[in-house]
Tab-separated table of C-alpha atoms in Angstrom:
chain	number	residue	atom	x	y	z
A	171	LEU	CA	-120.454	-135.429	-24.019
A	172	PHE	CA	-117.683	-134.941	-21.648
A	173	PRO	CA	-119.304	-135.124	-18.187
A	174	PHE	CA	-120.818	-138.470	-19.167
A	175	PHE	CA	-117.320	-139.757	-20.789
A	176	LEU	CA	-115.644	-138.615	-17.554
A	177	SER	CA	-117.859	-140.235	-15.301
A	178	MET	CA	-117.419	-143.496	-17.104
A	179	ILE	CA	-113.690	-143.128	-16.740
A	180	GLU	CA	-114.200	-142.368	-13.082
A	181	LYS	CA	-116.219	-145.441	-12.420
A	182	GLU	CA	-113.690	-147.703	-15.002
A	183	SER	CA	-110.581	-146.546	-12.741
A	184	LYS	CA	-112.297	-148.005	-9.828
A	185	ARG	CA	-112.636	-151.201	-11.359
A	186	SER	CA	-109.551	-151.556	-13.112
A	187	ASP	CA	-106.127	-149.492	-13.411
A	188	LEU	CA	-106.248	-147.010	-16.520
A	189	SER	CA	-103.026	-145.367	-15.781
A	190	ASP	CA	-101.481	-147.064	-18.719
A	191	LEU	CA	-103.780	-145.323	-20.944
A	192	VAL	CA	-103.778	-142.027	-22.781
A	193	PHE	CA	-106.817	-140.528	-24.288
A	194	VAL	CA	-106.081	-137.985	-27.255
A	195	LEU	CA	-108.722	-135.459	-27.611
A	196	GLN	CA	-109.120	-134.531	-31.129
A	197	GLN	CA	-111.166	-131.520	-31.398
A	198	HIS	CA	-112.953	-130.276	-34.382
A	199	PRO	CA	-111.174	-127.447	-36.002
A	200	GLY	CA	-113.604	-125.144	-35.172
A	201	ALA	CA	-113.470	-125.704	-31.411
A	202	LYS	CA	-109.832	-125.249	-31.511
A	203	LEU	CA	-110.076	-121.918	-32.719
A	204	GLY	CA	-113.506	-120.965	-30.807
A	205	SER	CA	-114.214	-121.238	-27.060
A	206	ASN	CA	-112.012	-124.565	-26.455
A	207	LYS	CA	-114.877	-125.293	-24.157
A	208	ASP	CA	-113.741	-129.156	-24.310
A	209	GLY	CA	-110.298	-128.455	-23.736
A	210	PHE	CA	-110.964	-126.434	-20.594
A	211	VAL	CA	-113.186	-129.333	-19.211
A	212	ILE	CA	-110.561	-131.806	-19.851
A	213	ASP	CA	-107.932	-129.652	-18.093
A	214	ALA	CA	-109.903	-129.044	-15.093
A	215	TRP	CA	-110.669	-132.913	-14.793
A	216	ALA	CA	-106.973	-133.583	-15.113
A	217	ARG	CA	-106.223	-131.105	-12.448
A	218	GLU	CA	-108.921	-132.423	-10.051
A	219	HIS	CA	-107.606	-136.035	-10.604
A	220	GLU	CA	-103.799	-135.100	-10.541
A	221	GLY	CA	-102.024	-138.050	-8.174
A	222	VAL	CA	-105.236	-140.057	-8.300
A	223	ALA	CA	-104.218	-143.819	-8.841
A	224	HIS	CA	-105.737	-145.524	-11.762
A	225	VAL	CA	-107.063	-142.626	-13.955
A	226	PRO	CA	-105.627	-142.217	-17.451
A	227	LYS	CA	-103.855	-139.272	-18.944
A	228	PHE	CA	-105.398	-136.833	-21.438
A	229	VAL	CA	-103.581	-135.055	-24.277
A	230	ILE	CA	-105.412	-132.509	-26.403
A	231	SER	CA	-104.017	-132.760	-29.858
A	232	LYS	CA	-102.730	-129.745	-31.719
A	233	GLY	CA	-102.576	-131.738	-34.882
A	234	SER	CA	-104.962	-132.775	-37.541
A	235	THR	CA	-107.148	-135.806	-37.285
A	236	ASP	CA	-104.895	-137.623	-39.802
A	237	ASP	CA	-101.946	-137.298	-37.346
A	238	ALA	CA	-104.009	-138.572	-34.407
A	239	GLN	CA	-104.992	-141.775	-36.642
A	240	VAL	CA	-101.302	-142.387	-37.063
A	241	TYR	CA	-100.596	-143.222	-33.270
A	242	ALA	CA	-104.020	-144.165	-31.949
A	243	ASP	CA	-104.947	-147.817	-31.129
A	244	GLU	CA	-108.564	-147.289	-31.516
A	245	GLY	CA	-110.605	-144.361	-32.300
A	246	TRP	CA	-113.568	-143.261	-30.306
A	247	TYR	CA	-115.829	-140.541	-31.791
A	248	HIS	CA	-118.785	-138.396	-30.880
A	249	GLN	CA	-119.122	-136.389	-33.963
A	250	THR	CA	-120.825	-138.576	-36.301
A	251	SER	CA	-118.924	-137.388	-39.530
A	252	MET	CA	-115.532	-138.501	-38.034
A	253	GLY	CA	-116.416	-142.513	-37.645
A	254	PRO	CA	-116.356	-143.352	-41.310
A	255	GLN	CA	-113.063	-141.686	-41.723
A	256	LEU	CA	-111.605	-143.511	-38.791
A	257	VAL	CA	-112.876	-146.954	-39.901
A	258	LEU	CA	-112.100	-146.469	-43.532
A	259	GLU	CA	-108.409	-145.776	-42.402
A	260	GLY	CA	-108.632	-149.261	-40.766
A	261	LEU	CA	-108.641	-147.797	-37.345
A	262	PRO	CA	-111.007	-149.918	-34.713
A	263	THR	CA	-113.627	-147.458	-34.023
A	264	ALA	CA	-116.416	-146.945	-31.559
A	265	GLN	CA	-119.054	-144.306	-31.090
A	266	VAL	CA	-119.187	-142.379	-27.636
A	267	PRO	CA	-122.780	-141.498	-27.195
A	268	GLY	CA	-124.027	-139.422	-29.729
A	269	PRO	CA	-127.416	-137.883	-30.606
A	270	TYR	CA	-128.255	-141.036	-32.441
A	271	ARG	CA	-126.659	-144.294	-33.325
A	272	ASP	CA	-124.802	-143.416	-36.724
A	273	ILE	CA	-124.365	-145.442	-40.036
A	274	LEU	CA	-121.275	-147.447	-38.281
A	275	VAL	CA	-123.322	-148.588	-35.336
A	276	ARG	CA	-126.502	-149.429	-37.261
A	277	ASN	CA	-124.435	-151.465	-39.775
A	278	GLY	CA	-122.436	-153.234	-37.029
A	279	PHE	CA	-118.903	-151.754	-38.113
A	280	ALA	CA	-118.757	-149.996	-34.605
A	281	PRO	CA	-120.040	-150.594	-31.169
A	282	SER	CA	-121.659	-147.671	-29.211
A	283	ILE	CA	-120.320	-146.919	-25.785
A	284	GLU	CA	-123.293	-146.022	-23.845
A	285	THR	CA	-122.943	-147.938	-20.367
A	286	SER	CA	-120.264	-148.585	-17.865
A	287	GLU	CA	-120.068	-152.200	-18.959
A	288	GLN	CA	-119.698	-151.400	-22.694
A	289	PHE	CA	-117.013	-148.870	-21.566
A	290	HIS	CA	-115.280	-151.663	-19.737
A	291	ASP	CA	-115.532	-154.066	-22.728
A	292	ALA	CA	-114.084	-151.352	-24.903
A	293	ILE	CA	-111.080	-150.850	-22.591
A	294	VAL	CA	-110.431	-154.606	-22.673
A	295	ARG	CA	-110.659	-154.722	-26.358
A	296	VAL	CA	-108.007	-151.933	-26.651
A	297	ARG	CA	-105.744	-153.811	-24.371
A	298	ARG	CA	-106.207	-157.058	-26.228
A	299	GLY	CA	-105.481	-155.459	-29.650
A	300	LYS	CA	-107.692	-157.737	-31.379
A	301	TYR	CA	-110.355	-156.498	-33.743
A	302	ASP	CA	-112.683	-157.756	-36.353
A	303	VAL	CA	-111.612	-155.892	-39.473
A	304	PRO	CA	-114.718	-155.214	-41.660
A	305	ASP	CA	-114.872	-156.465	-45.280
A	306	GLU	CA	-113.722	-153.241	-47.087
A	307	LYS	CA	-116.225	-153.877	-49.977
A	308	GLU	CA	-119.375	-154.542	-47.720
A	309	LEU	CA	-118.164	-151.292	-45.604
A	310	ARG	CA	-118.057	-149.063	-48.685
A	311	LYS	CA	-121.262	-150.271	-50.068
A	312	LYS	CA	-122.975	-149.763	-46.594
A	313	LEU	CA	-121.547	-146.151	-46.398
A	314	GLY	CA	-122.975	-145.541	-49.765
A	315	ILE	CA	-119.608	-145.181	-51.220
A	316	ARG	CA	-120.190	-146.366	-54.995
A	317	PRO	CA	-117.106	-148.321	-56.752
A	318	ASP	CA	-116.959	-145.179	-59.453
A	319	TRP	CA	-117.095	-142.496	-56.702
A	320	VAL	CA	-113.972	-140.658	-58.510
A	321	ARG	CA	-115.692	-140.634	-61.621
A	322	GLN	CA	-118.989	-139.500	-60.295
A	323	LEU	CA	-117.338	-136.716	-58.501
A	324	LYS	CA	-115.335	-135.393	-61.510
A	325	ILE	CA	-118.627	-135.331	-63.471
A	326	ALA	CA	-120.403	-133.478	-60.427
A	327	THR	CA	-117.697	-130.871	-60.244
A	328	GLY	CA	-117.312	-130.227	-64.101
A	329	LEU	CA	-113.968	-132.029	-64.148
A	330	MET	CA	-115.263	-134.736	-66.509
A	331	SER	CA	-118.327	-134.576	-68.982
A	332	VAL	CA	-120.437	-137.372	-69.814
A	333	THR	CA	-120.230	-138.668	-73.123
């Protein structure tokens, strides 16, 4: 993911000034505790591009995903389980190339950023700050979230019996 994503940033920074942007890397909790490979890639890239005009800044989040959602203008995700959480929170969302187009992309709730042009369009969208807000009822339906999900969860976990 990161070589592709970073190459898109390099291409876009030649097209437009990205120095006003900050990308926050919110790692999977296991990645933070493990090898931190993504963190090392970002650190190396940042050192290599230190002082280069028009490139954005990167921050590796030490907080939770919930914390990151509070200050983000938009959520770009790779890990497919992350997308629905972001969009249900009301955060404009886009999938950065993943192994496949996930449920949000397939249902039109999030674009997929796979090309330099799509990356450029996403940057323009972030700067404009204008987003189409999905209808919550339709979103929940297409995500497979039933209106009675709390009741069903309680039944499944034995916290409630069916009478």
